[in-house]
PDB file of C-alpha atoms in Angstrom:
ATOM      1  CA  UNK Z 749      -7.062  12.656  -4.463  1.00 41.00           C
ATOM      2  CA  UNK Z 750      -5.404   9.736  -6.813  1.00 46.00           C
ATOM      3  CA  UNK Z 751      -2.195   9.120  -7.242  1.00 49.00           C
ATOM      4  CA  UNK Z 752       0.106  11.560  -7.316  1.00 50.00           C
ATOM      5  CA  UNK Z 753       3.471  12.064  -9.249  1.00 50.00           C
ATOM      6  CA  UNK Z 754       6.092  14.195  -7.502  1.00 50.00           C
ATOM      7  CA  UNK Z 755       8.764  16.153  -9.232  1.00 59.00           C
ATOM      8  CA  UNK Z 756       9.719  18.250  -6.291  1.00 77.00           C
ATOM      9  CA  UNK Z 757      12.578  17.783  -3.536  1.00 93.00           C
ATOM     10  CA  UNK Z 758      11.579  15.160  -1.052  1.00 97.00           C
ATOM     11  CA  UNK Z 759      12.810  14.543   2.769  1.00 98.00           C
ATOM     12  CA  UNK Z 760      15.145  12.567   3.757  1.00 98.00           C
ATOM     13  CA  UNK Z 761      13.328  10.466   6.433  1.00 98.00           C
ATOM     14  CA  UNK Z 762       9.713  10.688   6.996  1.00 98.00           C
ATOM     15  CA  UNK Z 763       8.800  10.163  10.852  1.00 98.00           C
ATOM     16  CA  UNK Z 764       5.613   8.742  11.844  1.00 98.00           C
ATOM     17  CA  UNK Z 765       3.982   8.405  15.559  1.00 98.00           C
ATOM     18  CA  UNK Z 766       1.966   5.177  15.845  1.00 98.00           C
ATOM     19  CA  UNK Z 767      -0.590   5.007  18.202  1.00 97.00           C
ATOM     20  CA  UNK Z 768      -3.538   6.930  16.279  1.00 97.00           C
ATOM     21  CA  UNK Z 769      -1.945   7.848  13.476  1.00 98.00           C
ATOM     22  CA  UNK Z 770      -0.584   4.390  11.814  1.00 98.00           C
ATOM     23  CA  UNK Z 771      -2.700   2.166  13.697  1.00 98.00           C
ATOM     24  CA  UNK Z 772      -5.644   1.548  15.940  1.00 97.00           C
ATOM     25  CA  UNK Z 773      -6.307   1.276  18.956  1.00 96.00           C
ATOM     26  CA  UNK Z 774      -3.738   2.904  21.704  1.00 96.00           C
ATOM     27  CA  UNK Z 775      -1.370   0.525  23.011  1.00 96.00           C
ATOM     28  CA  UNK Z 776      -2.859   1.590  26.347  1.00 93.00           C
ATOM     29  CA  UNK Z 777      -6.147   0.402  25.504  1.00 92.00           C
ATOM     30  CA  UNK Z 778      -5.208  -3.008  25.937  1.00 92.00           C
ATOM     31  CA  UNK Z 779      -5.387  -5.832  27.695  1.00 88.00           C
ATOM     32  CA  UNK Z 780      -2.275  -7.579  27.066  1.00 90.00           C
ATOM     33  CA  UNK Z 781       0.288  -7.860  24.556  1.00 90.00           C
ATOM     34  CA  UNK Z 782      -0.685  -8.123  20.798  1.00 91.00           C
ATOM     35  CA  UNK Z 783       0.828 -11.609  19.323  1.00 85.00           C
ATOM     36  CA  UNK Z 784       1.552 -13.265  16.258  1.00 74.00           C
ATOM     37  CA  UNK Z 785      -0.088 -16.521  16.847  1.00 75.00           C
ATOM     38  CA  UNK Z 786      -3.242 -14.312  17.116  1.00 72.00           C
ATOM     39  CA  UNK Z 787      -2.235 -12.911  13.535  1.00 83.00           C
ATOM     40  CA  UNK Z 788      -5.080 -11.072  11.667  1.00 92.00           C
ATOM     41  CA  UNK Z 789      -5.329 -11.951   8.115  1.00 95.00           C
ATOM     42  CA  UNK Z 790      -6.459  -9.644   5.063  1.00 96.00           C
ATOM     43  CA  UNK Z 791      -5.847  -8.594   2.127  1.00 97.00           C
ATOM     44  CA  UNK Z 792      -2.701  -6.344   1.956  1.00 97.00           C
ATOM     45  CA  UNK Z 793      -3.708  -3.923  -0.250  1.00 97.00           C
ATOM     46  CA  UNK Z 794      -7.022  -2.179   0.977  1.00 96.00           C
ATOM     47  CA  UNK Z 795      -7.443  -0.619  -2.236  1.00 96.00           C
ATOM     48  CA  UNK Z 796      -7.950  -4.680  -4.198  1.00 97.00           C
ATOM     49  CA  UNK Z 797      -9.492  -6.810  -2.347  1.00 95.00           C
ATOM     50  CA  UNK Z 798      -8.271  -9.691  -4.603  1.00 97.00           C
ATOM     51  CA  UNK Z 799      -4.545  -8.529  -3.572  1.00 96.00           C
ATOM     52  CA  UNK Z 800      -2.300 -11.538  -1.841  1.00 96.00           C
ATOM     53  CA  UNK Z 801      -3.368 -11.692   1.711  1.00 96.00           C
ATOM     54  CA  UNK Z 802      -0.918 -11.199   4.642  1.00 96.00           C
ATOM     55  CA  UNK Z 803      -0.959 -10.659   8.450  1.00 96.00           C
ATOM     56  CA  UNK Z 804      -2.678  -7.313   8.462  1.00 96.00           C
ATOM     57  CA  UNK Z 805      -3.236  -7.122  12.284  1.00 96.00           C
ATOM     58  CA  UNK Z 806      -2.607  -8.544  15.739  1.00 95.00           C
ATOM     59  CA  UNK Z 807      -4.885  -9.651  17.961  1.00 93.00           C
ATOM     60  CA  UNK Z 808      -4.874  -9.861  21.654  1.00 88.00           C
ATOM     61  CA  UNK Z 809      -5.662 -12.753  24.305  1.00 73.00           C
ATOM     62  CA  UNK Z 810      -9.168 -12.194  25.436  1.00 66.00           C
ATOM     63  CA  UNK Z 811      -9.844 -10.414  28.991  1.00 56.00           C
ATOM     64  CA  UNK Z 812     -10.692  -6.938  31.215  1.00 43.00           C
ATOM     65  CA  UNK Z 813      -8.254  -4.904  31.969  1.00 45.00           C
ATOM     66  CA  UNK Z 814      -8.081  -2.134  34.520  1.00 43.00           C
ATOM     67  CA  UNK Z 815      -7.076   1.352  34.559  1.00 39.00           C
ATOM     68  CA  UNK Z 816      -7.332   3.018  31.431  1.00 47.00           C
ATOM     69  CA  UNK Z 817      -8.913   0.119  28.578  1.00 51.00           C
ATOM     70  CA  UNK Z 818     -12.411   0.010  28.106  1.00 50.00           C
ATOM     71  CA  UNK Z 819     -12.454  -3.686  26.944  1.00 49.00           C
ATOM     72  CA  UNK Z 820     -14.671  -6.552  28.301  1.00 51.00           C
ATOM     73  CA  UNK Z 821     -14.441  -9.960  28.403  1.00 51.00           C
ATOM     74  CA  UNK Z 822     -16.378 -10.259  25.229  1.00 55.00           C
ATOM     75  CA  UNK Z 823     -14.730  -7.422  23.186  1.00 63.00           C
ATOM     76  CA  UNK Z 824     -12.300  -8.775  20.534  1.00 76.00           C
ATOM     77  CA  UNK Z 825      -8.817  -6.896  20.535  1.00 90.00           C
ATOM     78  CA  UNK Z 826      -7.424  -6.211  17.129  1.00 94.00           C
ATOM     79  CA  UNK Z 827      -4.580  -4.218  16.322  1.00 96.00           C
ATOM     80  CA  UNK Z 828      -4.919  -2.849  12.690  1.00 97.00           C
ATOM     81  CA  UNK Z 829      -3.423  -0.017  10.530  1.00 98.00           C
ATOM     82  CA  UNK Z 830      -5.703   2.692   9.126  1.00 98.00           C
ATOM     83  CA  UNK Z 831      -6.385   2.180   5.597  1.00 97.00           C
ATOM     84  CA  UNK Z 832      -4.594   5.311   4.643  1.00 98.00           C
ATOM     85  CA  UNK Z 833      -1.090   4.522   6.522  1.00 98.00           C
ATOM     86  CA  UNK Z 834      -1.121   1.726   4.667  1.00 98.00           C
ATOM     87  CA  UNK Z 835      -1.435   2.693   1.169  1.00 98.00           C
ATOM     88  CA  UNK Z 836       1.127   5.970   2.519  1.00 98.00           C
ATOM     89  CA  UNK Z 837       3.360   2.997   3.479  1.00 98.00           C
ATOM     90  CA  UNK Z 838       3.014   0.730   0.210  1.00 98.00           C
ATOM     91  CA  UNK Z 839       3.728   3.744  -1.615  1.00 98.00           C
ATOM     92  CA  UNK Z 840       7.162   4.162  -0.222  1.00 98.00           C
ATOM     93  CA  UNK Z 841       8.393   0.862  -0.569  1.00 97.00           C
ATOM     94  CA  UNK Z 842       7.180   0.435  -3.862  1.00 97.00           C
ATOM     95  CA  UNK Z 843       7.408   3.830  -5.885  1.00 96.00           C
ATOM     96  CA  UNK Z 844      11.076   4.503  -7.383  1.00 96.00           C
ATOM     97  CA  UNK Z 845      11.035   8.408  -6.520  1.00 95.00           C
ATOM     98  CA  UNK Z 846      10.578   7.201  -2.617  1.00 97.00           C
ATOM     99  CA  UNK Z 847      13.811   4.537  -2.829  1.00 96.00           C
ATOM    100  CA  UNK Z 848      15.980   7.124  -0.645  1.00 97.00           C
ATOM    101  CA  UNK Z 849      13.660   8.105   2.145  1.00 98.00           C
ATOM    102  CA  UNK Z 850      14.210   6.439   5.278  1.00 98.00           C
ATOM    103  CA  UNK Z 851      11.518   5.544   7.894  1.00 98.00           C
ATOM    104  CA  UNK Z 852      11.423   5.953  11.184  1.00 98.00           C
ATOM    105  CA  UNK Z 853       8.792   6.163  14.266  1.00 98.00           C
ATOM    106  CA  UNK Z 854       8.365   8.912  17.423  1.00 98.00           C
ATOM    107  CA  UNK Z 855       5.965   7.499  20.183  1.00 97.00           C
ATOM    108  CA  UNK Z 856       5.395   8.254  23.571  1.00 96.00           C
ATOM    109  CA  UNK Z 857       3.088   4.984  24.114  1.00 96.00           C
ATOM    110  CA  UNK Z 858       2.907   3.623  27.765  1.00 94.00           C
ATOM    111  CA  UNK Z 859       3.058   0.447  26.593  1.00 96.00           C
ATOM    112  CA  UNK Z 860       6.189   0.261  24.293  1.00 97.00           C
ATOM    113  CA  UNK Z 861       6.902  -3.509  24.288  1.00 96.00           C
ATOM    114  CA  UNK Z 862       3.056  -3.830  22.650  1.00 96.00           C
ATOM    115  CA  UNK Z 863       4.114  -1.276  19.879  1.00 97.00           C
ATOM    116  CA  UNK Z 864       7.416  -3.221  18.950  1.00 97.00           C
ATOM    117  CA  UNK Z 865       5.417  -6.394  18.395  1.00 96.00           C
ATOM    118  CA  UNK Z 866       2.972  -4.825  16.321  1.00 97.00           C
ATOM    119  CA  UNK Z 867       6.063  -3.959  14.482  1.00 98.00           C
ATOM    120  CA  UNK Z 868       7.262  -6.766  14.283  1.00 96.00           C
ATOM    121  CA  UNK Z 869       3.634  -8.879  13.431  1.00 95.00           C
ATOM    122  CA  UNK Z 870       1.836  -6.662  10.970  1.00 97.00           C
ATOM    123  CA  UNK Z 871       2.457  -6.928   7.274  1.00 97.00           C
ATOM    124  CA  UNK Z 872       2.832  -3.930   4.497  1.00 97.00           C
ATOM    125  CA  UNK Z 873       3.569  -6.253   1.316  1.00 97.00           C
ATOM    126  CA  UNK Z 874       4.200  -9.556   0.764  1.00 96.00           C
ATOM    127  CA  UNK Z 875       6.910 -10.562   3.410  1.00 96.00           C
ATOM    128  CA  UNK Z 876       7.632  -6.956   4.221  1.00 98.00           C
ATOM    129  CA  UNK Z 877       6.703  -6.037   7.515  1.00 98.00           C
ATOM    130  CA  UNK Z 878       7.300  -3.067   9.426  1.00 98.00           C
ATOM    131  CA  UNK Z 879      10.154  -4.297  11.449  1.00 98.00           C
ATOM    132  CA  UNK Z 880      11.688  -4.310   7.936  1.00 98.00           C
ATOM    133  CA  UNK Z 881      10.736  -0.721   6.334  1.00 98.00           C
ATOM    134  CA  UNK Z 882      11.683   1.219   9.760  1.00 98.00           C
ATOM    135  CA  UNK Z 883      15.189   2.407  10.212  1.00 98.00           C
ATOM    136  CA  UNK Z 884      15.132   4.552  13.257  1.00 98.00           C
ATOM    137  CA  UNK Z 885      12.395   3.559  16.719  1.00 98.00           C
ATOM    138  CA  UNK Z 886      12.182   5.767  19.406  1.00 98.00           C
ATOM    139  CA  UNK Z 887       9.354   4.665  21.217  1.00 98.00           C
ATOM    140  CA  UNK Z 888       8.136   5.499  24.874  1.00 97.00           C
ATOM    141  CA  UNK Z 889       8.030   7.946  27.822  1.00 96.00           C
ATOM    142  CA  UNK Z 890      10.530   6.660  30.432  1.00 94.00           C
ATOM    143  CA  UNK Z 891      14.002   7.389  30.990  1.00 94.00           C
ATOM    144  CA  UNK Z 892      15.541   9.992  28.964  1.00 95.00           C
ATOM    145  CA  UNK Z 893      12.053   9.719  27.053  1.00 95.00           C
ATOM    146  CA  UNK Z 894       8.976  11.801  27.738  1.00 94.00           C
ATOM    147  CA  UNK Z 895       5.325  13.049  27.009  1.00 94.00           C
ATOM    148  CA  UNK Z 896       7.188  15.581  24.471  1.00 94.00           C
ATOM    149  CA  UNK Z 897       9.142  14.095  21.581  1.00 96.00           C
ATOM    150  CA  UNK Z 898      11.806  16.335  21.619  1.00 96.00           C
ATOM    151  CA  UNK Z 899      14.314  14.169  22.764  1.00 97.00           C
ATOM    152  CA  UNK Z 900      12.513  11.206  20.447  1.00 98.00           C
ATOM    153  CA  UNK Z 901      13.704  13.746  17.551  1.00 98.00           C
ATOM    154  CA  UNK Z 902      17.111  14.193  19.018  1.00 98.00           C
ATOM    155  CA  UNK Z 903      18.261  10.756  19.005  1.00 98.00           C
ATOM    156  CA  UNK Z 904      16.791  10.155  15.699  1.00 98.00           C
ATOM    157  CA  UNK Z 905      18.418  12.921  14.132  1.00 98.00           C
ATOM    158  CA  UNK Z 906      21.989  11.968  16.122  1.00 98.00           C
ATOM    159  CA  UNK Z 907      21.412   7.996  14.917  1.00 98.00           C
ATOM    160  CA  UNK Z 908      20.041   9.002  11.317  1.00 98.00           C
ATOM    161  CA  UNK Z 909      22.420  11.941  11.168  1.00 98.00           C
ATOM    162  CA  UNK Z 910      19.643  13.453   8.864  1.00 98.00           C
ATOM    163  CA  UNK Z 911      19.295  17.119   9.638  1.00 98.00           C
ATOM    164  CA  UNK Z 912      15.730  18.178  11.121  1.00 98.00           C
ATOM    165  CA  UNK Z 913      15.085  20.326   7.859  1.00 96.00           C
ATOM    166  CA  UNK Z 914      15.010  17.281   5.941  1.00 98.00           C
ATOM    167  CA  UNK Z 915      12.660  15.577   7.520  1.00 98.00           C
ATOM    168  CA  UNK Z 916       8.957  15.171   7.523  1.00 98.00           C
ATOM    169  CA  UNK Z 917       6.727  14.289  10.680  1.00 98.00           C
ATOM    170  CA  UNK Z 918       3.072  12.797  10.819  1.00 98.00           C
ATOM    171  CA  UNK Z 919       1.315  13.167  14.259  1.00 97.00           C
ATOM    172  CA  UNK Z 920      -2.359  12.898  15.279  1.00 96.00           C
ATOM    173  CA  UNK Z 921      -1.860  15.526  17.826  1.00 91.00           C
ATOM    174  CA  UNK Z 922      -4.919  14.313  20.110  1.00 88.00           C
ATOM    175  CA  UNK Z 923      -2.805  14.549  23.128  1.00 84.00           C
ATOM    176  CA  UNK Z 924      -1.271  17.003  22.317  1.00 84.00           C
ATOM    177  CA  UNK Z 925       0.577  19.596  20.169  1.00 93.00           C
ATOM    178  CA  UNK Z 926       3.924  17.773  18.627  1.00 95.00           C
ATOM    179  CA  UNK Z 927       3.526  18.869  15.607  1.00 96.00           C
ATOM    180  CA  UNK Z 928       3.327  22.224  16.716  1.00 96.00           C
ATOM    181  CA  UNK Z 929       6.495  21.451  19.113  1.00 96.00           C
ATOM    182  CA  UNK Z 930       8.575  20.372  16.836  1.00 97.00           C
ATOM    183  CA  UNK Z 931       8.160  23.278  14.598  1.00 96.00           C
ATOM    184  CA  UNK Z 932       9.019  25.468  17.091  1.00 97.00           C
ATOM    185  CA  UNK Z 933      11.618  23.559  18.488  1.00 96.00           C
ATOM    186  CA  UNK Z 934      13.985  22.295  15.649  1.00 97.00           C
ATOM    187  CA  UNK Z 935      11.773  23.693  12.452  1.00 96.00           C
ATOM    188  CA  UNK Z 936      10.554  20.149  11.427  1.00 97.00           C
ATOM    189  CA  UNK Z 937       7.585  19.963   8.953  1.00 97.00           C
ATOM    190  CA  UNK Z 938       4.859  18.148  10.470  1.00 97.00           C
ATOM    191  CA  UNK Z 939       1.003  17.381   9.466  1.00 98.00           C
ATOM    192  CA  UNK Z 940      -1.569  16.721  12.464  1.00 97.00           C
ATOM    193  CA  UNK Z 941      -3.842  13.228  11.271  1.00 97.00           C
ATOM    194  CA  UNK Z 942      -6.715  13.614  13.931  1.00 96.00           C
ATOM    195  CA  UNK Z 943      -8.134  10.479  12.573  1.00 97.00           C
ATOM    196  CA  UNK Z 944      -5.525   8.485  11.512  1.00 97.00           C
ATOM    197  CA  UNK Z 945      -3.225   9.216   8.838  1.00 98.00           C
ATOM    198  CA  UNK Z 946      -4.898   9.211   5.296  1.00 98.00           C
ATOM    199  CA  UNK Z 947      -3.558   8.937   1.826  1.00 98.00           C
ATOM    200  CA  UNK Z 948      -4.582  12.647   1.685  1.00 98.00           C
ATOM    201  CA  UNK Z 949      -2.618  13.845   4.740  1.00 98.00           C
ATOM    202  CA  UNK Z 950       0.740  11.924   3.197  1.00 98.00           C
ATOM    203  CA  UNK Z 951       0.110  13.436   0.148  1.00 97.00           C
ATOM    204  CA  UNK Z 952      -0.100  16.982   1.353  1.00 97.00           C
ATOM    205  CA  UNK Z 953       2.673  16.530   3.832  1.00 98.00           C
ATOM    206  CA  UNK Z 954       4.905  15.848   0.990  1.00 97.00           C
ATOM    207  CA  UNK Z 955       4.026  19.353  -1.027  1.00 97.00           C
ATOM    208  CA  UNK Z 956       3.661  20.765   2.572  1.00 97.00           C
ATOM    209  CA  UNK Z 957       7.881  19.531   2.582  1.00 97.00           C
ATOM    210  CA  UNK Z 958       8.834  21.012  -0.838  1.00 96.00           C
ATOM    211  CA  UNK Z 959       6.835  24.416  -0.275  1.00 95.00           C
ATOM    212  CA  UNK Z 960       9.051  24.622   2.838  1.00 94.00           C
ATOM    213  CA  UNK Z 961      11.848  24.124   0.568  1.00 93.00           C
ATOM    214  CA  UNK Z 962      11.096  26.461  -1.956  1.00 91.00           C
ATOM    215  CA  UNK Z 963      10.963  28.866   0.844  1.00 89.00           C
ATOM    216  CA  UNK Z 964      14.045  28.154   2.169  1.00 85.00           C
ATOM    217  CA  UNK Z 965      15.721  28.314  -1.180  1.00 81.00           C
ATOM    218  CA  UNK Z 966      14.186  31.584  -2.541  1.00 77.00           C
ATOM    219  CA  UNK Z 967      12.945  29.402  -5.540  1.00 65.00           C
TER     220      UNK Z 967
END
């Protein structure tokens, strides 16, 4: 699929989890904390290789980690978003029909301080990282926090006051069913990215949104 032209009603924030389905590896996975001064450079655009070249990953210190990380001495730890969550993300900082959607990310990772400084490391455009295109963060499974996301949803919704209905949620479901949970729990339209999100999958979840709006409207 190319690029597409929408002239149908769009949400109002579009919700992404992160481990798996904006980036790669789990948070878990690793050995330590991604930094900056171990900054991944490449071009920004995945689509143009000659595009201007920005900090599109993280890396992380060297070294084996127990538990659950498979990672050796040897192994180099990069941080990276999938191709597709990029060009979903470039897309809605850069096309005019997309200026009023908000961003915001749901994530249950166990290691939530290494998610917030991918956030704040890795570029989308020139200067524009994705400290600086999300509005809402829930991110984590402690506290009032859990393996669901239903409270992730409920404090995005009360700090975005944007009703569930209008927004739109991209999950790779590998641990489990949110997609599926949130549905049934506050009628939120979600699409399941198994391997990673892809321009496809953002695509699709956007008709996916308006069909549920035509629905809703009788239209």
């Amino acid at each position: 699929m190319g690029e597409c032209h929408f002239h149908f009603q769009l949400p109002a924030l579009i919700v992404f989890d992160l481990d798996d389905c904006l980036w790669t590896p789990e948070m878990h996975e690793l050995s330590g904390m991604p930094s900056k001064p171990k900054p991944i450079e490449g071009p920004l655009d995945p689509k143009n290789p000659d595009s201007p070249l920005g900090t599109i990953g993280l890396a992380v210190p060297r070294g084996k980690r127990g538990g659950w990380g498979s990672y050796n001495d040897d192994d180099e730890e990069v941080v990276e978003l999938y191709d597709g969550a990029r060009l979903a993300l470039r897309e809605l900082i850069s096309k005019p029909e997309y200026k009023d959607i908000q961003i915001g990310v749901a994530s249950t990772s166990l290691e939530p301080s290494y998610s917030r400084a991918c956030i704040a490391g890795i570029e989308i455009s020139q200067d524009i990282y994705l400290k600086d295109v999300i509005s809402y963060a829930q991110i984590g499974r402690s506290g009032q926090l859990n393996s669901r996301k239903v409270n992730h949803f409920k404090f995005i919704h009360e700090e975005s006051g944007v009703p569930y209905e209008d927004m739109l949620y991209f999950d790779d479901c590998n641990w489990g069913d949110h997609v599926r949970d949130l549905r049934n729990e506050f009628g939120v339209v979600g699409v399941r990215t198994p391997n990673g999100l892809q321009l496809e999958e953002f695509h699709q979840g956007l008709q996916l949104f308006a069909e549920e709006k035509r629905k809703q409207s009788g239209t």
